[in-house]
Amino acid sequence: MFEFGDLRFRPVEREDLKLLHEWENDFEVIMYSRGKPINFVSMGQLEKQYEEWMKDEKEIHLIIERVDLKEAIGIARIEKSDFGNVRNAEVGTYIGKKELWGKGSGKQITVALLEICFNQLNMERCEAWSVEYNHRAHKALEACGFKKGGAMRQVEFVNGRKWDGFHFDILRDEYLAIRMDLLKQVLGNRLEEYIKKHCTIAGH
Ligand SMILES: CC(C)(COP(=O)(O)OP(=O)(O)OC[C@H]1O[C@@H](n2cnc3c(N)ncnc32)[C@H](O)[C@@H]1OP(=O)(O)O)[C@@H](O)C(=O)NCCC(=O)NCCS
């Protein structure tokens, strides 16, 4: 488990599939997170997908819990890959509890994913994709230091028209330059506790 302020990241368990079934069939959640809101998914398909996740060492799928609310609020995915010899991670997330959108958890989740990628997995770069109309996600990514690069043009079709897919990335050094500021912003007075637990090892 990875604890980050009020958030806790833990592996997806079979018992979570019921919750995922609800979120993965929510038109709005999937419209924003994947740009394919009609790709409904049955429980059987989710079970198969879960079996695949268990075998795949390149992908990490995590349930995000809000410890203060005592409930799961969303999911995150980290896909590890190598560009030549460069360690790269693609990250993605959604908050399935829509009532929490726009209340700051997204930024906290994004910083937590950067901490996992750069401070635990030793990545050199981190990237994310987001559909053109997803302004909230673009803001969350940019607020955490991601830079918008290119666009994959007209790659999605939703609500009667085509939309571009935007690519965002951040390099390790860029993150390290703003890391403490970001950690302060999202952890507040819990920063010291985090640094003690995740940035040092007793006796070293
Ligand atoms: C994208 C998502 C993870 C962001 O999390 P969130 O908790 O809603 O966002 P936050 O409250 O942390 O806000 C992040 C930024 O977006 C801004 N924002 C919030 N609501 C917004 C809106 N409706 N339009 C534009 N920007 C918005 C905030 O001001 C903040 O920027 P700032 O730090 O520069 O002020 C969440 O909204 C979500 O899960 N959406 C559905 C699925 C999805 O889009 N997944 C991401 C796919 S790339």
PDB file of C-alpha atoms and ligand atoms in Angstrom:
ATOM      1  CA  MET A   1       0.000   0.000   0.000  1.00  0.00           C
ATOM      2  CA  PHE A   2       1.143   3.538  -0.689  1.00  0.00           C
ATOM      3  CA  GLU A   3      -0.187   6.236   1.609  1.00  0.00           C
ATOM      4  CA  PHE A   4      -0.169   9.841   0.519  1.00  0.00           C
ATOM      5  CA  GLY A   5      -1.986  12.344   2.716  1.00  0.00           C
ATOM      6  CA  ASP A   6      -5.631  11.295   2.773  1.00  0.00           C
ATOM      7  CA  LEU A   7      -5.103   8.894  -0.102  1.00  0.00           C
ATOM      8  CA  ARG A   8      -4.204   5.237  -0.035  1.00  0.00           C
ATOM      9  CA  PHE A   9      -3.231   3.287  -3.157  1.00  0.00           C
ATOM     10  CA  ARG A  10      -3.663  -0.481  -3.008  1.00  0.00           C
ATOM     11  CA  PRO A  11      -3.930  -3.318  -5.531  1.00  0.00           C
ATOM     12  CA  VAL A  12      -7.251  -4.022  -7.213  1.00  0.00           C
ATOM     13  CA  GLU A  13      -8.872  -7.093  -5.646  1.00  0.00           C
ATOM     14  CA  ARG A  14     -11.551  -9.328  -7.143  1.00  0.00           C
ATOM     15  CA  GLU A  15     -14.043  -7.861  -4.646  1.00  0.00           C
ATOM     16  CA  ASP A  16     -13.495  -4.422  -6.240  1.00  0.00           C
ATOM     17  CA  LEU A  17     -14.914  -5.573  -9.580  1.00  0.00           C
ATOM     18  CA  LYS A  18     -18.468  -4.724  -8.517  1.00  0.00           C
ATOM     19  CA  LEU A  19     -17.420  -1.136  -7.932  1.00  0.00           C
ATOM     20  CA  LEU A  20     -15.453  -1.062 -11.184  1.00  0.00           C
ATOM     21  CA  HIS A  21     -18.520  -2.414 -12.993  1.00  0.00           C
ATOM     22  CA  GLU A  22     -20.444   0.630 -11.781  1.00  0.00           C
ATOM     23  CA  TRP A  23     -17.716   3.154 -12.678  1.00  0.00           C
ATOM     24  CA  GLU A  24     -16.714   1.570 -16.002  1.00  0.00           C
ATOM     25  CA  ASN A  25     -20.325   1.771 -17.205  1.00  0.00           C
ATOM     26  CA  ASP A  26     -20.837   5.377 -16.148  1.00  0.00           C
ATOM     27  CA  PHE A  27     -21.203   7.414 -19.349  1.00  0.00           C
ATOM     28  CA  GLU A  28     -19.560  10.556 -17.940  1.00  0.00           C
ATOM     29  CA  VAL A  29     -16.673   8.844 -16.147  1.00  0.00           C
ATOM     30  CA  ILE A  30     -15.697   6.966 -19.319  1.00  0.00           C
ATOM     31  CA  MET A  31     -16.431   9.877 -21.648  1.00  0.00           C
ATOM     32  CA  TYR A  32     -13.825  11.928 -19.794  1.00  0.00           C
ATOM     33  CA  SER A  33     -11.347   9.211 -18.925  1.00  0.00           C
ATOM     34  CA  ARG A  34     -11.251   7.307 -22.233  1.00  0.00           C
ATOM     35  CA  GLY A  35     -13.347   9.143 -24.813  1.00  0.00           C
ATOM     36  CA  LYS A  36     -15.333   5.945 -25.479  1.00  0.00           C
ATOM     37  CA  PRO A  37     -18.475   6.242 -23.349  1.00  0.00           C
ATOM     38  CA  ILE A  38     -20.442   3.570 -25.199  1.00  0.00           C
ATOM     39  CA  ASN A  39     -17.826   0.857 -24.633  1.00  0.00           C
ATOM     40  CA  PHE A  40     -19.926  -0.703 -21.886  1.00  0.00           C
ATOM     41  CA  VAL A  41     -18.303  -3.564 -20.073  1.00  0.00           C
ATOM     42  CA  SER A  42     -20.010  -6.615 -18.569  1.00  0.00           C
ATOM     43  CA  MET A  43     -18.991  -8.271 -15.300  1.00  0.00           C
ATOM     44  CA  GLY A  44     -17.683 -11.246 -17.327  1.00  0.00           C
ATOM     45  CA  GLN A  45     -15.465  -8.944 -19.418  1.00  0.00           C
ATOM     46  CA  LEU A  46     -14.171  -7.222 -16.292  1.00  0.00           C
ATOM     47  CA  GLU A  47     -13.307 -10.575 -14.722  1.00  0.00           C
ATOM     48  CA  LYS A  48     -11.311 -11.504 -17.848  1.00  0.00           C
ATOM     49  CA  GLN A  49      -9.591  -8.135 -17.822  1.00  0.00           C
ATOM     50  CA  TYR A  50      -8.727  -8.608 -14.150  1.00  0.00           C
ATOM     51  CA  GLU A  51      -7.103 -11.992 -14.939  1.00  0.00           C
ATOM     52  CA  GLU A  52      -4.997 -10.275 -17.624  1.00  0.00           C
ATOM     53  CA  TRP A  53      -3.944  -7.531 -15.182  1.00  0.00           C
ATOM     54  CA  MET A  54      -2.752 -10.194 -12.730  1.00  0.00           C
ATOM     55  CA  LYS A  55      -0.397 -11.658 -15.373  1.00  0.00           C
ATOM     56  CA  ASP A  56       0.948  -8.377 -16.746  1.00  0.00           C
ATOM     57  CA  GLU A  57       4.053  -7.173 -14.915  1.00  0.00           C
ATOM     58  CA  LYS A  58       4.291  -3.976 -16.966  1.00  0.00           C
ATOM     59  CA  GLU A  59       0.995  -2.587 -15.727  1.00  0.00           C
ATOM     60  CA  ILE A  60       0.128  -1.606 -12.174  1.00  0.00           C
ATOM     61  CA  HIS A  61      -3.581  -1.158 -11.403  1.00  0.00           C
ATOM     62  CA  LEU A  62      -4.435   0.525  -8.140  1.00  0.00           C
ATOM     63  CA  ILE A  63      -7.591   1.317  -6.242  1.00  0.00           C
ATOM     64  CA  ILE A  64      -7.496   4.791  -4.713  1.00  0.00           C
ATOM     65  CA  GLU A  65      -9.090   5.112  -1.296  1.00  0.00           C
ATOM     66  CA  ARG A  66      -9.800   8.271   0.662  1.00  0.00           C
ATOM     67  CA  VAL A  67      -8.814   7.284   4.180  1.00  0.00           C
ATOM     68  CA  ASP A  68     -10.843  10.127   5.729  1.00  0.00           C
ATOM     69  CA  LEU A  69     -14.006   9.052   3.865  1.00  0.00           C
ATOM     70  CA  LYS A  70     -13.269   5.339   4.438  1.00  0.00           C
ATOM     71  CA  GLU A  71     -14.110   4.474   0.838  1.00  0.00           C
ATOM     72  CA  ALA A  72     -12.672   3.753  -2.576  1.00  0.00           C
ATOM     73  CA  ILE A  73     -12.971   6.791  -4.826  1.00  0.00           C
ATOM     74  CA  GLY A  74     -11.268   5.784  -8.051  1.00  0.00           C
ATOM     75  CA  ILE A  75      -8.607   3.880  -9.908  1.00  0.00           C
ATOM     76  CA  ALA A  76      -5.129   4.542 -11.277  1.00  0.00           C
ATOM     77  CA  ARG A  77      -2.974   2.751 -13.794  1.00  0.00           C
ATOM     78  CA  ILE A  78       0.779   2.928 -14.350  1.00  0.00           C
ATOM     79  CA  GLU A  79       2.112   1.290 -17.485  1.00  0.00           C
ATOM     80  CA  LYS A  80       5.869   0.825 -17.553  1.00  0.00           C
ATOM     81  CA  SER A  81       7.730   0.816 -20.864  1.00  0.00           C
ATOM     82  CA  ASP A  82      11.157   1.547 -22.326  1.00  0.00           C
ATOM     83  CA  PHE A  83      11.715   4.099 -25.078  1.00  0.00           C
ATOM     84  CA  GLY A  84      15.061   2.773 -26.284  1.00  0.00           C
ATOM     85  CA  ASN A  85      16.915   2.808 -22.979  1.00  0.00           C
ATOM     86  CA  VAL A  86      14.742   5.395 -21.262  1.00  0.00           C
ATOM     87  CA  ARG A  87      12.486   4.240 -18.449  1.00  0.00           C
ATOM     88  CA  ASN A  88       9.004   5.588 -19.135  1.00  0.00           C
ATOM     89  CA  ALA A  89       5.642   5.319 -17.417  1.00  0.00           C
ATOM     90  CA  GLU A  90       2.229   6.153 -18.803  1.00  0.00           C
ATOM     91  CA  VAL A  91      -0.216   7.095 -16.078  1.00  0.00           C
ATOM     92  CA  GLY A  92      -3.996   7.299 -16.075  1.00  0.00           C
ATOM     93  CA  THR A  93      -6.650   7.784 -13.443  1.00  0.00           C
ATOM     94  CA  TYR A  94     -10.285   8.493 -12.809  1.00  0.00           C
ATOM     95  CA  ILE A  95     -12.298   9.417  -9.767  1.00  0.00           C
ATOM     96  CA  GLY A  96     -15.377   7.186 -10.004  1.00  0.00           C
ATOM     97  CA  LYS A  97     -17.170   9.114  -7.238  1.00  0.00           C
ATOM     98  CA  LYS A  98     -18.281  12.023  -9.391  1.00  0.00           C
ATOM     99  CA  GLU A  99     -19.402  14.117  -6.431  1.00  0.00           C
ATOM    100  CA  LEU A 100     -15.674  14.510  -5.622  1.00  0.00           C
ATOM    101  CA  TRP A 101     -14.715  16.028  -8.979  1.00  0.00           C
ATOM    102  CA  GLY A 102     -13.253  19.514  -8.768  1.00  0.00           C
ATOM    103  CA  LYS A 103     -12.456  19.290  -5.057  1.00  0.00           C
ATOM    104  CA  GLY A 104      -8.684  18.815  -5.196  1.00  0.00           C
ATOM    105  CA  SER A 105      -8.317  15.011  -5.071  1.00  0.00           C
ATOM    106  CA  GLY A 106      -7.255  14.836  -8.718  1.00  0.00           C
ATOM    107  CA  LYS A 107      -4.242  17.032  -8.164  1.00  0.00           C
ATOM    108  CA  GLN A 108      -3.291  15.025  -5.093  1.00  0.00           C
ATOM    109  CA  ILE A 109      -3.657  11.754  -7.047  1.00  0.00           C
ATOM    110  CA  THR A 110      -1.500  13.119  -9.876  1.00  0.00           C
ATOM    111  CA  VAL A 111       1.310  14.135  -7.489  1.00  0.00           C
ATOM    112  CA  ALA A 112       1.063  10.729  -5.781  1.00  0.00           C
ATOM    113  CA  LEU A 113       1.453   9.006  -9.164  1.00  0.00           C
ATOM    114  CA  LEU A 114       4.504  11.159  -9.914  1.00  0.00           C
ATOM    115  CA  GLU A 115       5.969  10.200  -6.538  1.00  0.00           C
ATOM    116  CA  ILE A 116       5.399   6.511  -7.301  1.00  0.00           C
ATOM    117  CA  CYS A 117       6.934   6.885 -10.773  1.00  0.00           C
ATOM    118  CA  PHE A 118       9.953   9.010  -9.896  1.00  0.00           C
ATOM    119  CA  ASN A 119      10.638   8.284  -6.221  1.00  0.00           C
ATOM    120  CA  GLN A 120       9.823   4.565  -6.166  1.00  0.00           C
ATOM    121  CA  LEU A 121       9.976   3.183  -9.724  1.00  0.00           C
ATOM    122  CA  ASN A 122      12.984   5.280 -10.819  1.00  0.00           C
ATOM    123  CA  MET A 123      11.351   6.444 -14.060  1.00  0.00           C
ATOM    124  CA  GLU A 124      13.006   9.009 -16.331  1.00  0.00           C
ATOM    125  CA  ARG A 125       9.809  10.340 -17.805  1.00  0.00           C
ATOM    126  CA  CYS A 126       6.106  10.123 -17.275  1.00  0.00           C
ATOM    127  CA  GLU A 127       3.299  10.653 -19.796  1.00  0.00           C
ATOM    128  CA  ALA A 128      -0.486  10.842 -20.017  1.00  0.00           C
ATOM    129  CA  TRP A 129      -3.162  11.121 -22.681  1.00  0.00           C
ATOM    130  CA  SER A 130      -6.338  13.120 -22.402  1.00  0.00           C
ATOM    131  CA  VAL A 131      -9.185  13.833 -24.780  1.00  0.00           C
ATOM    132  CA  GLU A 132      -9.532  17.399 -26.131  1.00  0.00           C
ATOM    133  CA  TYR A 133     -12.652  18.349 -24.145  1.00  0.00           C
ATOM    134  CA  ASN A 134     -11.305  17.190 -20.772  1.00  0.00           C
ATOM    135  CA  HIS A 135     -10.262  20.622 -19.465  1.00  0.00           C
ATOM    136  CA  ARG A 136     -10.295  19.527 -15.824  1.00  0.00           C
ATOM    137  CA  ALA A 137      -7.763  16.749 -16.515  1.00  0.00           C
ATOM    138  CA  HIS A 138      -5.544  19.098 -18.571  1.00  0.00           C
ATOM    139  CA  LYS A 139      -5.563  21.578 -15.698  1.00  0.00           C
ATOM    140  CA  ALA A 140      -4.763  18.870 -13.161  1.00  0.00           C
ATOM    141  CA  LEU A 141      -1.856  17.579 -15.283  1.00  0.00           C
ATOM    142  CA  GLU A 142      -0.461  21.051 -16.006  1.00  0.00           C
ATOM    143  CA  ALA A 143      -0.816  22.084 -12.355  1.00  0.00           C
ATOM    144  CA  CYS A 144       1.506  19.152 -11.553  1.00  0.00           C
ATOM    145  CA  GLY A 145       4.145  20.102 -14.115  1.00  0.00           C
ATOM    146  CA  PHE A 146       3.091  18.068 -17.142  1.00  0.00           C
ATOM    147  CA  LYS A 147       3.616  19.838 -20.460  1.00  0.00           C
ATOM    148  CA  LYS A 148       1.283  19.454 -23.394  1.00  0.00           C
ATOM    149  CA  GLY A 149       3.128  18.075 -26.407  1.00  0.00           C
ATOM    150  CA  GLY A 150       1.421  16.939 -29.554  1.00  0.00           C
ATOM    151  CA  ALA A 151      -2.094  15.974 -30.410  1.00  0.00           C
ATOM    152  CA  MET A 152      -3.345  12.849 -32.073  1.00  0.00           C
ATOM    153  CA  ARG A 153      -5.862  14.454 -34.365  1.00  0.00           C
ATOM    154  CA  GLN A 154      -9.529  13.414 -34.464  1.00  0.00           C
ATOM    155  CA  VAL A 155      -8.915  10.154 -32.665  1.00  0.00           C
ATOM    156  CA  GLU A 156     -12.194   9.998 -30.716  1.00  0.00           C
ATOM    157  CA  PHE A 157     -15.839  10.421 -31.750  1.00  0.00           C
ATOM    158  CA  VAL A 158     -18.186  11.478 -28.940  1.00  0.00           C
ATOM    159  CA  ASN A 159     -21.526  13.307 -28.915  1.00  0.00           C
ATOM    160  CA  GLY A 160     -21.679  13.844 -32.647  1.00  0.00           C
ATOM    161  CA  ARG A 161     -18.151  14.986 -33.509  1.00  0.00           C
ATOM    162  CA  LYS A 162     -14.495  14.019 -33.617  1.00  0.00           C
ATOM    163  CA  TRP A 163     -12.024  15.106 -30.953  1.00  0.00           C
ATOM    164  CA  ASP A 164      -8.251  15.190 -30.683  1.00  0.00           C
ATOM    165  CA  GLY A 165      -6.260  13.243 -28.091  1.00  0.00           C
ATOM    166  CA  PHE A 166      -3.706  15.421 -26.267  1.00  0.00           C
ATOM    167  CA  HIS A 167      -0.378  14.082 -25.102  1.00  0.00           C
ATOM    168  CA  PHE A 168       1.265  15.382 -21.905  1.00  0.00           C
ATOM    169  CA  ASP A 169       4.617  14.520 -20.389  1.00  0.00           C
ATOM    170  CA  ILE A 170       7.048  15.440 -17.646  1.00  0.00           C
ATOM    171  CA  LEU A 171      10.730  14.598 -17.292  1.00  0.00           C
ATOM    172  CA  ARG A 172      12.315  13.503 -14.038  1.00  0.00           C
ATOM    173  CA  ASP A 173      14.422  16.694 -13.646  1.00  0.00           C
ATOM    174  CA  GLU A 174      11.389  18.883 -14.345  1.00  0.00           C
ATOM    175  CA  TYR A 175       9.497  17.097 -11.596  1.00  0.00           C
ATOM    176  CA  LEU A 176      12.366  17.288  -9.119  1.00  0.00           C
ATOM    177  CA  ALA A 177      12.575  21.069  -9.657  1.00  0.00           C
ATOM    178  CA  ILE A 178       8.973  21.587  -8.485  1.00  0.00           C
ATOM    179  CA  ARG A 179       8.586  18.530  -6.270  1.00  0.00           C
ATOM    180  CA  MET A 180       8.763  20.168  -2.843  1.00  0.00           C
ATOM    181  CA  ASP A 181       6.338  22.934  -3.866  1.00  0.00           C
ATOM    182  CA  LEU A 182       3.841  20.394  -5.153  1.00  0.00           C
ATOM    183  CA  LEU A 183       4.198  18.167  -2.099  1.00  0.00           C
ATOM    184  CA  LYS A 184       3.603  21.176   0.151  1.00  0.00           C
ATOM    185  CA  GLN A 185       0.521  22.169  -1.843  1.00  0.00           C
ATOM    186  CA  VAL A 186      -1.148  18.770  -1.706  1.00  0.00           C
ATOM    187  CA  LEU A 187       0.071  17.439   1.649  1.00  0.00           C
ATOM    188  CA  GLY A 188       0.082  20.628   3.733  1.00  0.00           C
ATOM    189  CA  ASN A 189       0.990  19.842   7.331  1.00  0.00           C
ATOM    190  CA  ARG A 190       1.340  16.133   6.501  1.00  0.00           C
ATOM    191  CA  LEU A 191       4.444  16.791   4.395  1.00  0.00           C
ATOM    192  CA  GLU A 192       6.898  16.017   7.188  1.00  0.00           C
ATOM    193  CA  GLU A 193       5.203  12.678   7.941  1.00  0.00           C
ATOM    194  CA  TYR A 194       5.401  11.780   4.236  1.00  0.00           C
ATOM    195  CA  ILE A 195       9.069  12.756   3.892  1.00  0.00           C
ATOM    196  CA  LYS A 196       9.948  10.745   6.996  1.00  0.00           C
ATOM    197  CA  LYS A 197       8.167   7.656   5.703  1.00  0.00           C
ATOM    198  CA  HIS A 198       8.965   7.763   2.001  1.00  0.00           C
ATOM    199  CA  CYS A 199      12.127   9.797   1.524  1.00  0.00           C
ATOM    200  CA  THR A 200      14.399   8.407   4.224  1.00  0.00           C
ATOM    201  CA  ILE A 201      15.103   5.026   5.800  1.00  0.00           C
ATOM    202  CA  ALA A 202      15.839   4.962   9.509  1.00  0.00           C
ATOM    203  CA  GLY A 203      19.555   4.664  10.231  1.00  0.00           C
ATOM    204  CA  HIS A 204      20.654   5.714   6.690  1.00  0.00           C
TER     205      HIS A 204
HETATM  206  C1  LIG B   1      -9.568  14.455 -14.074  1.00  0.00           C
HETATM  207  C2  LIG B   1      -9.769  14.256 -12.575  1.00  0.00           C
HETATM  208  C3  LIG B   1      -8.900  13.091 -12.103  1.00  0.00           C
HETATM  209  C4  LIG B   1      -9.309  15.551 -11.891  1.00  0.00           C
HETATM  210  O1  LIG B   1      -9.555  15.438 -10.520  1.00  0.00           O
HETATM  211  P1  LIG B   1     -10.400  16.557  -9.721  1.00  0.00           P
HETATM  212  O2  LIG B   1     -10.359  16.196  -8.289  1.00  0.00           O
HETATM  213  O3  LIG B   1     -11.724  16.674 -10.351  1.00  0.00           O
HETATM  214  O4  LIG B   1      -9.550  17.867 -10.037  1.00  0.00           O
HETATM  215  P2  LIG B   1      -8.966  18.919  -9.002  1.00  0.00           P
HETATM  216  O5  LIG B   1     -10.075  19.404  -8.117  1.00  0.00           O
HETATM  217  O6  LIG B   1      -7.747  18.362  -8.365  1.00  0.00           O
HETATM  218  O7  LIG B   1      -8.598  20.109  -9.972  1.00  0.00           O
HETATM  219  C5  LIG B   1      -7.511  20.007 -10.853  1.00  0.00           C
HETATM  220  C6  LIG B   1      -7.380  21.304 -11.636  1.00  0.00           C
HETATM  221  O8  LIG B   1      -8.505  21.444 -12.504  1.00  0.00           O
HETATM  222  C7  LIG B   1      -9.160  22.689 -12.254  1.00  0.00           C
HETATM  223  N1  LIG B   1     -10.594  22.450 -12.476  1.00  0.00           N
HETATM  224  C8  LIG B   1     -11.478  21.921 -11.592  1.00  0.00           C
HETATM  225  N2  LIG B   1     -12.693  21.826 -12.192  1.00  0.00           N
HETATM  226  C9  LIG B   1     -12.533  22.287 -13.458  1.00  0.00           C
HETATM  227  C10 LIG B   1     -13.407  22.430 -14.587  1.00  0.00           C
HETATM  228  N3  LIG B   1     -14.681  22.057 -14.520  1.00  0.00           N
HETATM  229  N4  LIG B   1     -12.875  22.931 -15.756  1.00  0.00           N
HETATM  230  C11 LIG B   1     -11.587  23.293 -15.841  1.00  0.00           C
HETATM  231  N5  LIG B   1     -10.711  23.165 -14.796  1.00  0.00           N
HETATM  232  C12 LIG B   1     -11.187  22.671 -13.642  1.00  0.00           C
HETATM  233  C13 LIG B   1      -8.802  23.045 -10.826  1.00  0.00           C
HETATM  234  O9  LIG B   1      -8.882  24.441 -10.591  1.00  0.00           O
HETATM  235  C14 LIG B   1      -7.378  22.524 -10.736  1.00  0.00           C
HETATM  236  O10 LIG B   1      -6.439  23.401 -11.340  1.00  0.00           O
HETATM  237  P3  LIG B   1      -5.487  24.369 -10.439  1.00  0.00           P
HETATM  238  O11 LIG B   1      -4.743  23.497  -9.481  1.00  0.00           O
HETATM  239  O12 LIG B   1      -4.603  25.002 -11.469  1.00  0.00           O
HETATM  240  O13 LIG B   1      -6.453  25.296  -9.749  1.00  0.00           O
HETATM  241  C15 LIG B   1     -11.266  13.987 -12.204  1.00  0.00           C
HETATM  242  O14 LIG B   1     -12.035  15.133 -12.488  1.00  0.00           O
HETATM  243  C16 LIG B   1     -11.835  12.805 -12.949  1.00  0.00           C
HETATM  244  O15 LIG B   1     -11.635  11.673 -12.537  1.00  0.00           O
HETATM  245  N6  LIG B   1     -12.556  13.047 -14.068  1.00  0.00           N
HETATM  246  C17 LIG B   1     -13.176  12.000 -14.845  1.00  0.00           C
HETATM  247  C18 LIG B   1     -12.203  11.044 -15.493  1.00  0.00           C
HETATM  248  C19 LIG B   1     -11.012  11.726 -16.100  1.00  0.00           C
HETATM  249  O16 LIG B   1     -11.116  12.764 -16.693  1.00  0.00           O
HETATM  250  N7  LIG B   1      -9.850  11.097 -15.967  1.00  0.00           N
HETATM  251  C20 LIG B   1      -8.600  11.655 -16.449  1.00  0.00           C
HETATM  252  C21 LIG B   1      -8.318  11.217 -17.822  1.00  0.00           C
HETATM  253  S1  LIG B   1      -6.803  11.913 -18.446  1.00  0.00           S
END
